[in-house]
């Protein structure tokens, strides 16, 4: 049976594709007040502004492409059973060819009901030619269509399936996340003791206490190249 590789990714994964991170200098949260565009309260106060913000993010998907790091992760499916657990709301892992992607914080290409964002009946994938959502566009339950994004203060429905996936991993890799946001950062605690874990980031990242990782201090593309060599050269991962 092929060994299980689980890769937890954050905004740094997509940085080399031209999508800015949140907390680096010049990051998204420096330019937009997070409480305005990424909380249910902000949405209740000014839905139009929030819908416009995500329309812009969604349109940006048309101008960017997966980078080499995304491609290396997708290519590892030739050798291992790979699951990506991502905090990113872009679709670059899928576009690079990854077939198992768990989105923790939602997906930009989808919209949902404002009344119950997780009611599967009203979650809808938008086609690129219809990426713009307008005030008055309604979900099947008659409420305003809202971005299918998990905002601060909202539950993270996929965290359980992600935790189970991490528990089953033979190798765990973290790429491009500052590990500031829970429950995603807490996934490191689910790695079984003794399981090799790596962290790829060009900057220093503080890992939750008690978690042991081998740090590869590089950007996502270069770091994934290095990790690929490590995995393919180790009989524990690839026979
Ligand atoms: N390659 C890899 N990592 C990089 C690169 C790069 N080229 N450039 C920057 N990074 C790293 C930064 O050093 C940082 O550790 O990416 C990380 C980005 O951290 P954040 O901006 O905090 O993004 P993230 O951890 O994904 O944020 C988590 O917070 O605002 C919410 O919902 C949002 O999903 C997001 C969550």
Coordinates of C-alpha atoms and ligand atoms in Angstrom, one line a residue:
X1 CA 0.0 0.0 0.0
X2 CA 1.3 3.5 -0.8
X3 CA 2.3 5.6 2.1
X4 CA 0.2 8.5 3.2
X5 CA 1.6 12.0 2.8
X6 CA -0.5 14.9 4.2
X7 CA 0.5 18.5 3.3
X8 CA -1.0 21.4 5.3
X9 CA -0.7 24.6 3.3
X10 CA -1.2 28.3 4.0
X11 CA -1.0 31.5 2.1
X12 CA 2.8 31.2 1.6
X13 CA 2.0 28.3 -0.8
X14 CA 0.4 30.6 -3.2
X15 CA 2.7 33.6 -2.7
X16 CA 4.9 32.6 -5.6
X17 CA 1.8 32.6 -7.8
X18 CA 1.3 36.3 -7.0
X19 CA -1.4 36.0 -4.3
X20 CA -0.4 38.0 -1.3
X21 CA -0.2 36.4 2.2
X22 CA -2.2 37.8 5.1
X23 CA 0.3 38.6 7.8
X24 CA 3.6 39.4 6.0
X25 CA 4.5 43.1 5.5
X26 CA 2.1 44.5 2.9
X27 CA -0.2 41.5 3.5
X28 CA -3.9 41.4 2.9
X29 CA -4.8 42.2 6.6
X30 CA -2.7 45.3 6.5
X31 CA -4.7 46.6 3.5
X32 CA -8.2 45.6 4.6
X33 CA -9.6 45.5 8.1
X34 CA -10.1 41.9 8.9
X35 CA -13.1 42.5 11.1
X36 CA -14.8 44.2 8.1
X37 CA -14.2 41.6 5.4
X38 CA -13.7 38.4 7.3
X39 CA -16.3 38.2 10.1
X40 CA -20.0 37.5 10.2
X41 CA -20.4 40.9 12.0
X42 CA -18.7 42.7 9.2
X43 CA -20.9 41.0 6.6
X44 CA -24.0 41.9 8.6
X45 CA -22.9 45.5 8.7
X46 CA -22.0 46.0 5.1
X47 CA -22.7 42.9 2.9
X48 CA -22.1 44.9 -0.3
X49 CA -18.5 45.7 0.7
X50 CA -17.8 42.1 1.7
X51 CA -19.3 40.7 -1.5
X52 CA -17.2 43.2 -3.6
X53 CA -14.0 42.2 -1.7
X54 CA -14.5 38.5 -2.5
X55 CA -15.5 39.3 -6.1
X56 CA -12.1 40.9 -6.4
X57 CA -10.3 38.0 -4.8
X58 CA -12.2 35.6 -7.1
X59 CA -11.4 37.6 -10.2
X60 CA -7.7 37.4 -9.3
X61 CA -7.9 33.7 -9.8
X62 CA -8.2 34.3 -13.5
X63 CA -4.8 36.1 -13.5
X64 CA -2.8 33.6 -11.5
X65 CA -1.6 30.1 -12.1
X66 CA -0.3 27.3 -9.9
X67 CA 3.4 27.6 -9.1
X68 CA 6.1 24.9 -9.2
X69 CA 5.5 24.1 -5.5
X70 CA 1.8 23.2 -6.2
X71 CA 3.0 21.1 -9.2
X72 CA 5.5 19.2 -7.1
X73 CA 2.8 18.3 -4.5
X74 CA 0.4 17.1 -7.3
X75 CA 3.3 15.1 -8.9
X76 CA 4.0 13.3 -5.7
X77 CA 0.6 11.4 -6.3
X78 CA 2.6 9.2 -8.6
X79 CA 4.5 7.8 -5.6
X80 CA 2.4 8.4 -2.5
X81 CA -1.2 8.7 -1.4
X82 CA -1.3 12.5 -1.0
X83 CA -3.9 14.6 0.7
X84 CA -3.6 18.4 0.8
X85 CA -5.3 20.1 3.7
X86 CA -5.3 23.8 2.9
X87 CA -6.2 27.0 4.6
X88 CA -6.2 28.7 1.2
X89 CA -9.4 29.6 -0.5
X90 CA -7.9 29.7 -4.0
X91 CA -8.1 26.7 -6.4
X92 CA -4.4 26.4 -7.3
X93 CA -3.9 23.0 -5.8
X94 CA -6.8 21.6 -7.8
X95 CA -5.6 23.4 -11.0
X96 CA -2.1 21.9 -10.5
X97 CA -3.7 18.4 -10.5
X98 CA -4.0 17.5 -6.8
X99 CA -7.0 15.2 -6.5
X100 CA -7.6 15.1 -2.8
X101 CA -7.9 18.6 -1.3
X102 CA -9.6 19.5 2.0
X103 CA -10.4 23.2 2.2
X104 CA -10.5 24.3 5.8
X105 CA -11.5 27.9 5.2
X106 CA -13.9 27.6 2.3
X107 CA -13.5 28.1 -1.5
X108 CA -13.5 31.3 -3.4
X109 CA -15.1 29.7 -6.4
X110 CA -18.2 28.7 -4.4
X111 CA -21.1 30.7 -3.0
X112 CA -23.7 29.7 -0.4
X113 CA -26.7 30.7 1.6
X114 CA -26.4 33.6 4.0
X115 CA -28.8 31.9 6.4
X116 CA -26.9 28.6 6.7
X117 CA -23.5 28.7 4.8
X118 CA -23.0 24.9 5.3
X119 CA -26.4 23.8 3.9
X120 CA -25.1 21.7 1.1
X121 CA -28.3 22.2 -0.9
X122 CA -27.4 25.8 -1.5
X123 CA -23.6 25.6 -2.0
X124 CA -22.9 26.4 -5.7
X125 CA -19.8 26.4 -7.8
X126 CA -19.5 29.5 -9.9
X127 CA -18.2 29.3 -13.5
X128 CA -15.3 31.7 -14.3
X129 CA -17.6 33.7 -16.6
X130 CA -20.0 34.3 -13.7
X131 CA -17.5 35.0 -10.9
X132 CA -19.2 38.3 -10.0
X133 CA -21.8 38.1 -7.3
X134 CA -24.3 41.0 -6.9
X135 CA -26.5 42.2 -4.2
X136 CA -29.9 40.6 -4.9
X137 CA -28.4 37.3 -6.2
X138 CA -30.2 34.7 -4.1
X139 CA -29.5 31.3 -2.8
X140 CA -32.2 28.6 -3.2
X141 CA -33.5 29.4 0.3
X142 CA -34.2 33.0 -0.7
X143 CA -31.3 34.5 1.2
X144 CA -28.5 36.6 -0.3
X145 CA -25.8 34.5 -1.9
X146 CA -22.6 34.9 0.1
X147 CA -19.0 33.8 -0.4
X148 CA -18.4 30.2 0.7
X149 CA -15.7 31.4 3.1
X150 CA -15.2 30.4 6.7
X151 CA -14.9 33.8 8.5
X152 CA -13.3 34.4 11.9
X153 CA -15.7 33.3 14.7
X154 CA -17.4 30.7 12.4
X155 CA -17.1 26.9 12.9
X156 CA -14.7 25.0 10.6
X157 CA -16.7 22.1 9.4
X158 CA -13.8 20.3 7.7
X159 CA -11.6 20.3 10.8
X160 CA -12.7 16.8 11.9
X161 CA -12.0 15.1 8.6
X162 CA -8.7 17.0 8.4
X163 CA -7.7 15.8 11.9
X164 CA -8.5 12.1 11.0
X165 CA -6.4 12.5 7.8
X166 CA -3.5 13.9 9.8
X167 CA -3.7 11.0 12.3
X168 CA -3.4 8.5 9.5
X169 CA -0.3 10.2 7.9
X170 CA 3.0 8.4 7.4
X171 CA 4.6 11.8 6.7
X172 CA 3.3 15.3 7.5
X173 CA 4.4 18.5 5.8
X174 CA 3.5 22.1 6.6
X175 CA 4.1 24.7 3.8
X176 CA 3.7 28.5 4.0
X177 CA 1.6 29.1 7.1
X178 CA 2.4 31.3 10.0
X179 CA 0.4 28.8 12.2
X180 CA -1.4 31.8 13.8
X181 CA -4.9 30.6 13.2
X182 CA -6.7 27.8 15.1
X183 CA -8.0 25.2 14.7
X184 CA -5.8 24.7 11.6
X185 CA -2.5 25.2 13.5
X186 CA -3.7 22.6 16.1
X187 CA -3.6 19.9 13.4
X188 CA 0.1 19.4 14.2
X189 CA -1.0 17.9 17.5
X190 CA -2.7 15.1 15.6
X191 CA 0.5 13.8 13.9
X192 CA 1.2 10.4 15.4
X193 CA 4.3 10.3 17.6
X194 CA 7.4 9.3 15.7
X195 CA 5.9 10.4 12.3
X196 CA 8.3 12.4 10.3
X197 CA 7.1 16.1 10.0
X198 CA 8.7 18.9 7.9
X199 CA 8.0 22.6 7.8
X200 CA 8.8 24.6 4.7
X201 CA 8.8 28.4 5.1
X202 CA 11.4 31.1 4.2
X203 CA 10.8 32.8 7.6
X204 CA 10.8 31.6 11.1
X205 CA 7.6 30.0 12.2
X206 CA 6.8 29.2 15.8
X207 CA 5.3 25.7 16.0
X208 CA 2.9 24.8 18.8
X209 CA 4.7 23.5 21.8
X210 CA 5.5 19.8 21.9
X211 CA 5.5 19.5 18.1
X212 CA 8.7 18.4 16.4
X213 CA 9.4 19.3 12.8
X214 CA 12.4 19.4 10.5
X215 CA 12.6 22.9 9.1
X216 CA 13.4 23.6 5.5
X217 CA 14.0 27.3 5.4
X218 CA 13.0 28.0 1.8
X219 CA 10.1 29.2 -0.3
X220 CA 7.4 26.8 -1.4
X221 CA 8.9 25.8 -4.8
X222 CA 12.5 25.3 -3.7
X223 CA 11.4 23.8 -0.5
X224 CA 9.1 21.3 -2.2
X225 CA 11.9 20.3 -4.6
X226 CA 14.1 19.5 -1.6
X227 CA 11.4 17.6 0.2
X228 CA 10.6 15.6 -3.0
X229 CA 14.2 14.4 -3.0
X230 CA 14.0 13.5 0.7
X231 CA 10.8 11.5 0.2
X232 CA 11.8 9.7 -3.0
X233 CA 15.2 8.7 -1.5
X234 CA 13.7 7.2 1.7
X235 CA 12.4 3.6 1.7
X236 CA 10.0 4.4 4.5
X237 CA 8.0 6.6 2.1
X238 CA 8.5 5.2 -1.4
X239 CA 9.3 1.6 -2.2
Ligands
LIG1 N1 6.9 30.2 0.3 C1 6.5 29.6 1.4 N2 6.1 30.3 2.5 C2 6.0 31.7 2.4 C3 6.4 32.3 1.2 C4 6.9 31.5 0.1 N3 7.3 32.0 -1.0 N4 6.3 33.7 1.4 C5 5.8 33.8 2.6 N5 5.7 32.6 3.2 C6 5.2 32.3 4.6 C7 5.3 33.4 5.6 O1 6.7 33.4 6.1 C8 4.3 33.0 6.6 O2 4.8 32.1 7.6 O3 3.8 32.1 4.5 C9 3.2 32.4 5.8 C10 1.9 33.2 5.6 O4 1.3 33.3 6.8 P1 -0.1 34.1 6.9 O5 -0.1 35.3 6.1 O6 -0.4 34.2 8.4 O7 -1.1 33.1 6.2 P2 -1.8 31.8 6.8 O8 -1.0 31.1 7.8 O9 -2.2 30.9 5.6 O10 -3.1 32.4 7.4 C11 -4.1 31.5 8.0 O11 -5.6 33.3 8.4 O12 -6.5 35.3 7.8 C12 -6.7 33.9 7.9 O13 -8.3 32.6 6.7 C13 -7.0 33.2 6.6 O14 -6.4 31.0 5.8 C14 -5.9 32.2 6.4 C15 -5.5 32.0 7.8

